[in-house]
Structure formats: structure tokens, C-alpha cells
């Protein structure tokens, strides 16, 4: 079974790593902010002091950080992943980033003889915890197929979109749909409240119409419960 270096231990990264460990993978983790690996170490993970150290003995490098700047630091920094990576490895970036950043990353890994997949995910805390993410992938199809067993233990579905950069582009397309739905839901529920409608009755209509969606149902339910805790931050979109 492949050895994995997992870089980035935010909420999503921790959950994904936990699922890799449950599946029996040998995982070495690294996070730029220390103190995030506790429960993963208890589950069998090893922790490295730098990204460079983490990737040195890995077959597969997985990156899941917040944004383009974090990817640049994690990959291109002095003790970043590229400094310790070597030919024959496969790098997979699960981060939502600009396709241009993804292609820059791809070129840098390829120059060292490392295959690269851009594989951003749809889903939030619950989906990452329950191995229910939806992954969109760009890169060589044969490379995608070679790591499909890894994707299967962290996701509900995977979608091969084409050459490198296509996964990153698809994630932005999807994020636009999500943003519009959330904006429309907020406006609609405000209108409903001003009209004196019961919000649960409103959601009941949403559930049976042709514009129903898991986003409207899930976020709408949270609104009815007055639960405004974030499951995904706007700055990451």
C-alpha cells in the first residue's frame, strides 16, 4: 500500500487524513502551524518537522491548504515539498486555487519527474469526515486511475475532467453555482420572513419543486435553527 505525505491539517485536511489512516495507509503529516496533528498521531500517523521531510519517503504527496498563497509556501518554500520531492512520486493538490497557480505547480513537479493531479473537492466538514467529498480531477488519465483507490476512501464520487488545470477550473465553476444559490437563499428567506411566512413551510416547498438542492435544504435548515456557524469560509471560495 502506498505511503502518503499529507500536507495541511485544517478541519478538512484532518478529516481526510483520518479516513486515509482508517483505510490502512501509512501517512506522514505536516502542518505549518504546529499542534494540529494530535488525533491523527493517536490514530497512527507520523509527523514531520517540515514539508520537505514529510515528502521524502512518500509515494504520493497530498496537499490540502487554504489558498494560492498557502500552496506557494507549502510547495515552493525553502523547506517546501519540492525541496524534498523526487522522481517517481505522484503529487495531488486538493486545494481550491487559481488554475494558473495549479499549472505552475504542475510544471514544477513535472520538472523533477513527478506526476501531478489537480483534484479540488466539493463538500465541507461533514463530507470530509464521512468520506463523502466530490472530487474533480485534472491530469493524465492513467495517473488518475493509478490513485483511484486513494480517492475512493475519501470521497463519494470522483470526476475526471481532462488535462492538468481542468479540475481546478471545474472547482471555480462549481463554486460560482454554490455562491449564487447561497445568495439567492438568503434573499428569499429574508423576503419570506418579511411576508410573515413560516420558514419551515417555505423549506417544505423548496423540497418538492424543480429547484430543490442539498444546499438549499441543508443551509435552509440551519437558518431555521438560527445556526450560523460556518461550514465553509467565503474567503476559501
Short mmCIF file of C-alpha atoms in Angstrom, two decimals:
data_model
loop_
_atom_site.label_atom_id
_atom_site.label_comp_id
_atom_site.label_asym_id
_atom_site.label_seq_id
_atom_site.Cartn_x
_atom_site.Cartn_y
_atom_site.Cartn_z
CA UNK A 1 0.00 0.00 0.00
CA UNK A 2 1.31 3.44 -0.95
CA UNK A 3 2.96 5.71 1.59
CA UNK A 4 1.32 9.14 1.70
CA UNK A 5 2.62 12.53 2.78
CA UNK A 6 -0.32 14.75 3.71
CA UNK A 7 0.39 18.48 3.87
CA UNK A 8 -2.19 20.74 5.55
CA UNK A 9 -4.19 19.90 8.67
CA UNK A 10 -7.11 22.27 8.71
CA UNK A 11 -10.50 20.81 9.53
CA UNK A 12 -10.87 19.28 6.08
CA UNK A 13 -7.28 18.03 5.95
CA UNK A 14 -7.55 16.37 9.34
CA UNK A 15 -10.73 14.57 8.32
CA UNK A 16 -9.32 13.40 5.01
CA UNK A 17 -6.17 12.16 6.72
CA UNK A 18 -8.24 10.32 9.33
CA UNK A 19 -10.03 8.45 6.54
CA UNK A 20 -6.73 7.54 4.88
CA UNK A 21 -5.50 6.13 8.19
CA UNK A 22 -8.73 4.16 8.67
CA UNK A 23 -8.15 2.61 5.26
CA UNK A 24 -4.71 1.43 6.35
CA UNK A 25 -2.46 3.89 4.55
CA UNK A 26 0.92 4.80 6.03
CA UNK A 27 0.59 8.59 6.40
CA UNK A 28 3.15 11.22 7.39
CA UNK A 29 1.63 14.63 8.11
CA UNK A 30 2.88 18.19 8.20
CA UNK A 31 1.14 21.45 9.02
CA UNK A 32 2.73 24.90 9.01
CA UNK A 33 1.00 25.77 12.30
CA UNK A 34 2.06 23.18 14.91
CA UNK A 35 -0.29 21.40 17.28
CA UNK A 36 -2.88 20.16 14.78
CA UNK A 37 -1.80 16.52 14.47
CA UNK A 38 -2.82 15.16 17.89
CA UNK A 39 -5.74 12.93 16.97
CA UNK A 40 -4.01 11.77 13.80
CA UNK A 41 -0.88 10.72 15.68
CA UNK A 42 -3.12 8.77 18.05
CA UNK A 43 -4.61 7.03 15.00
CA UNK A 44 -1.19 6.01 13.68
CA UNK A 45 0.11 8.92 11.63
CA UNK A 46 3.70 10.13 11.79
CA UNK A 47 4.52 13.83 11.93
CA UNK A 48 7.34 15.59 10.09
CA UNK A 49 9.03 18.84 11.07
CA UNK A 50 8.86 20.27 7.54
CA UNK A 51 7.07 19.60 4.26
CA UNK A 52 10.45 18.67 2.80
CA UNK A 53 10.89 15.97 5.42
CA UNK A 54 7.31 14.74 5.09
CA UNK A 55 7.51 14.02 1.37
CA UNK A 56 10.96 12.44 1.28
CA UNK A 57 9.80 8.87 1.81
CA UNK A 58 6.34 9.11 0.26
CA UNK A 59 4.91 7.53 -2.85
CA UNK A 60 2.08 10.07 -3.02
CA UNK A 61 2.10 13.70 -1.87
CA UNK A 62 -1.30 15.18 -0.99
CA UNK A 63 -1.76 18.90 -0.37
CA UNK A 64 -4.85 20.48 1.18
CA UNK A 65 -4.35 24.04 2.35
CA UNK A 66 -6.35 27.26 2.31
CA UNK A 67 -5.43 29.17 -0.85
CA UNK A 68 -2.85 30.05 -3.50
CA UNK A 69 -0.50 31.74 -1.04
CA UNK A 70 -0.55 28.71 1.23
CA UNK A 71 0.15 26.40 -1.72
CA UNK A 72 3.10 28.56 -2.77
CA UNK A 73 4.53 28.42 0.75
CA UNK A 74 3.93 24.69 1.18
CA UNK A 75 5.28 23.70 -2.21
CA UNK A 76 7.87 26.32 -3.18
CA UNK A 77 9.19 27.39 0.24
CA UNK A 78 12.77 26.77 1.36
CA UNK A 79 11.73 23.57 3.16
CA UNK A 80 8.70 23.01 0.98
CA UNK A 81 7.51 19.90 -0.77
CA UNK A 82 9.53 20.48 -3.94
CA UNK A 83 12.76 20.56 -1.97
CA UNK A 84 12.22 17.02 -0.74
CA UNK A 85 10.26 15.51 -3.63
CA UNK A 86 11.88 13.15 -6.13
CA UNK A 87 11.20 11.45 -9.44
CA UNK A 88 8.62 8.68 -9.43
CA UNK A 89 6.25 10.27 -6.94
CA UNK A 90 2.71 11.50 -7.60
CA UNK A 91 1.59 14.88 -6.23
CA UNK A 92 -2.11 15.60 -5.73
CA UNK A 93 -3.36 19.06 -4.78
CA UNK A 94 -6.84 19.06 -3.24
CA UNK A 95 -6.80 22.82 -2.64
CA UNK A 96 -9.16 25.27 -4.36
CA UNK A 97 -6.78 27.56 -6.26
CA UNK A 98 -6.46 29.58 -9.44
CA UNK A 99 -5.87 27.25 -12.41
CA UNK A 100 -2.77 29.32 -13.22
CA UNK A 101 -1.30 28.51 -9.82
CA UNK A 102 -2.17 24.86 -10.34
CA UNK A 103 -0.42 24.77 -13.72
CA UNK A 104 2.65 26.46 -12.21
CA UNK A 105 2.68 23.79 -9.52
CA UNK A 106 2.26 21.06 -12.13
CA UNK A 107 5.18 22.34 -14.21
CA UNK A 108 7.45 22.48 -11.15
CA UNK A 109 6.66 18.92 -10.10
CA UNK A 110 6.90 17.60 -13.66
CA UNK A 111 10.35 19.18 -14.00
CA UNK A 112 11.50 16.85 -11.21
CA UNK A 113 9.92 13.78 -12.80
CA UNK A 114 6.84 13.86 -10.57
CA UNK A 115 3.31 13.35 -11.91
CA UNK A 116 0.71 15.89 -10.80
CA UNK A 117 -3.07 15.97 -10.42
CA UNK A 118 -5.18 18.97 -9.53
CA UNK A 119 -8.04 17.48 -7.52
CA UNK A 120 -10.06 20.10 -5.62
CA UNK A 121 -13.06 18.92 -3.67
CA UNK A 122 -16.68 19.87 -3.22
CA UNK A 123 -18.10 19.38 0.26
CA UNK A 124 -17.35 20.71 3.72
CA UNK A 125 -16.78 19.44 7.25
CA UNK A 126 -19.40 16.70 7.25
CA UNK A 127 -18.48 15.35 3.82
CA UNK A 128 -14.76 15.29 4.61
CA UNK A 129 -15.48 13.49 7.89
CA UNK A 130 -17.79 10.92 6.30
CA UNK A 131 -15.67 10.26 3.18
CA UNK A 132 -18.40 11.92 1.16
CA UNK A 133 -16.44 14.51 -0.82
CA UNK A 134 -16.94 15.02 -4.55
CA UNK A 135 -13.57 15.35 -6.30
CA UNK A 136 -12.89 16.92 -9.71
CA UNK A 137 -9.58 15.92 -11.26
CA UNK A 138 -7.26 17.28 -13.92
CA UNK A 139 -4.15 15.50 -15.20
CA UNK A 140 -3.10 12.39 -17.08
CA UNK A 141 -5.90 9.83 -17.00
CA UNK A 142 -3.55 6.95 -16.28
CA UNK A 143 -2.17 8.80 -13.27
CA UNK A 144 -5.71 9.48 -12.03
CA UNK A 145 -6.58 5.80 -12.42
CA UNK A 146 -3.45 4.74 -10.53
CA UNK A 147 -4.51 6.67 -7.41
CA UNK A 148 -8.23 5.96 -7.67
CA UNK A 149 -8.07 3.62 -4.63
CA UNK A 150 -6.90 6.59 -2.56
CA UNK A 151 -9.68 8.83 -3.85
CA UNK A 152 -12.27 6.15 -3.12
CA UNK A 153 -11.56 6.11 0.62
CA UNK A 154 -12.05 9.88 0.99
CA UNK A 155 -14.88 10.60 -1.44
CA UNK A 156 -18.37 9.74 -2.61
CA UNK A 157 -17.57 10.34 -6.29
CA UNK A 158 -14.65 11.33 -8.50
CA UNK A 159 -14.94 13.12 -11.83
CA UNK A 160 -12.11 13.13 -14.35
CA UNK A 161 -12.27 16.47 -16.19
CA UNK A 162 -9.30 16.24 -18.56
CA UNK A 163 -5.77 17.62 -18.69
CA UNK A 164 -4.00 19.44 -15.88
CA UNK A 165 -5.81 22.58 -14.78
CA UNK A 166 -9.26 21.29 -15.70
CA UNK A 167 -10.02 20.11 -12.18
CA UNK A 168 -9.06 23.49 -10.75
CA UNK A 169 -11.23 25.23 -13.36
CA UNK A 170 -14.22 22.98 -12.64
CA UNK A 171 -13.99 23.80 -8.93
CA UNK A 172 -14.35 27.51 -9.69
CA UNK A 173 -17.33 26.79 -11.94
CA UNK A 174 -18.99 24.86 -9.13
CA UNK A 175 -18.16 27.50 -6.53
CA UNK A 176 -19.96 30.08 -8.67
CA UNK A 177 -23.13 27.94 -8.59
CA UNK A 178 -22.81 27.50 -4.81
CA UNK A 179 -22.33 31.23 -4.26
CA UNK A 180 -25.39 32.13 -6.34
CA UNK A 181 -27.54 29.57 -4.53
CA UNK A 182 -26.49 30.82 -1.09
CA UNK A 183 -27.07 34.43 -2.06
CA UNK A 184 -30.49 33.60 -3.51
CA UNK A 185 -31.43 31.58 -0.42
CA UNK A 186 -30.55 34.46 1.90
CA UNK A 187 -32.60 36.93 -0.13
CA UNK A 188 -35.54 34.51 -0.45
CA UNK A 189 -35.67 33.68 3.26
CA UNK A 190 -35.50 37.38 4.13
CA UNK A 191 -38.43 38.04 1.80
CA UNK A 192 -40.32 35.11 3.34
CA UNK A 193 -39.74 36.44 6.85
CA UNK A 194 -40.95 39.91 5.90
CA UNK A 195 -44.04 38.36 4.32
CA UNK A 196 -44.81 36.52 7.55
CA UNK A 197 -44.26 33.05 6.14
CA UNK A 198 -43.20 30.17 8.37
CA UNK A 199 -39.62 29.32 7.32
CA UNK A 200 -40.25 25.58 7.74
CA UNK A 201 -43.20 25.84 5.38
CA UNK A 202 -41.02 27.66 2.89
CA UNK A 203 -38.40 24.90 3.03
CA UNK A 204 -41.15 22.33 2.58
CA UNK A 205 -41.99 23.93 -0.75
CA UNK A 206 -38.32 24.05 -1.73
CA UNK A 207 -38.08 20.29 -1.13
CA UNK A 208 -40.65 19.36 -3.76
CA UNK A 209 -40.02 21.91 -6.51
CA UNK A 210 -37.77 21.66 -9.53
CA UNK A 211 -35.21 23.99 -7.90
CA UNK A 212 -34.61 21.80 -4.85
CA UNK A 213 -30.99 21.13 -3.93
CA UNK A 214 -28.94 19.81 -0.99
CA UNK A 215 -27.55 23.32 -0.46
CA UNK A 216 -30.99 24.88 -0.12
CA UNK A 217 -32.10 22.08 2.19
CA UNK A 218 -29.00 21.97 4.38
CA UNK A 219 -28.33 25.68 4.74
CA UNK A 220 -32.05 26.43 4.89
CA UNK A 221 -32.40 24.03 7.82
CA UNK A 222 -29.52 25.76 9.61
CA UNK A 223 -31.19 29.14 9.05
CA UNK A 224 -34.41 27.83 10.58
CA UNK A 225 -32.46 26.65 13.61
CA UNK A 226 -30.66 30.01 13.78
CA UNK A 227 -27.38 28.16 13.48
CA UNK A 228 -24.96 30.49 11.74
CA UNK A 229 -21.75 28.57 12.46
CA UNK A 230 -19.67 28.34 9.27
CA UNK A 231 -19.11 25.05 7.48
CA UNK A 232 -17.09 26.73 4.73
CA UNK A 233 -15.48 30.17 4.76
CA UNK A 234 -16.20 32.65 1.98
CA UNK A 235 -12.50 33.56 1.73
CA UNK A 236 -11.80 29.98 0.60
CA UNK A 237 -14.32 30.10 -2.22
#
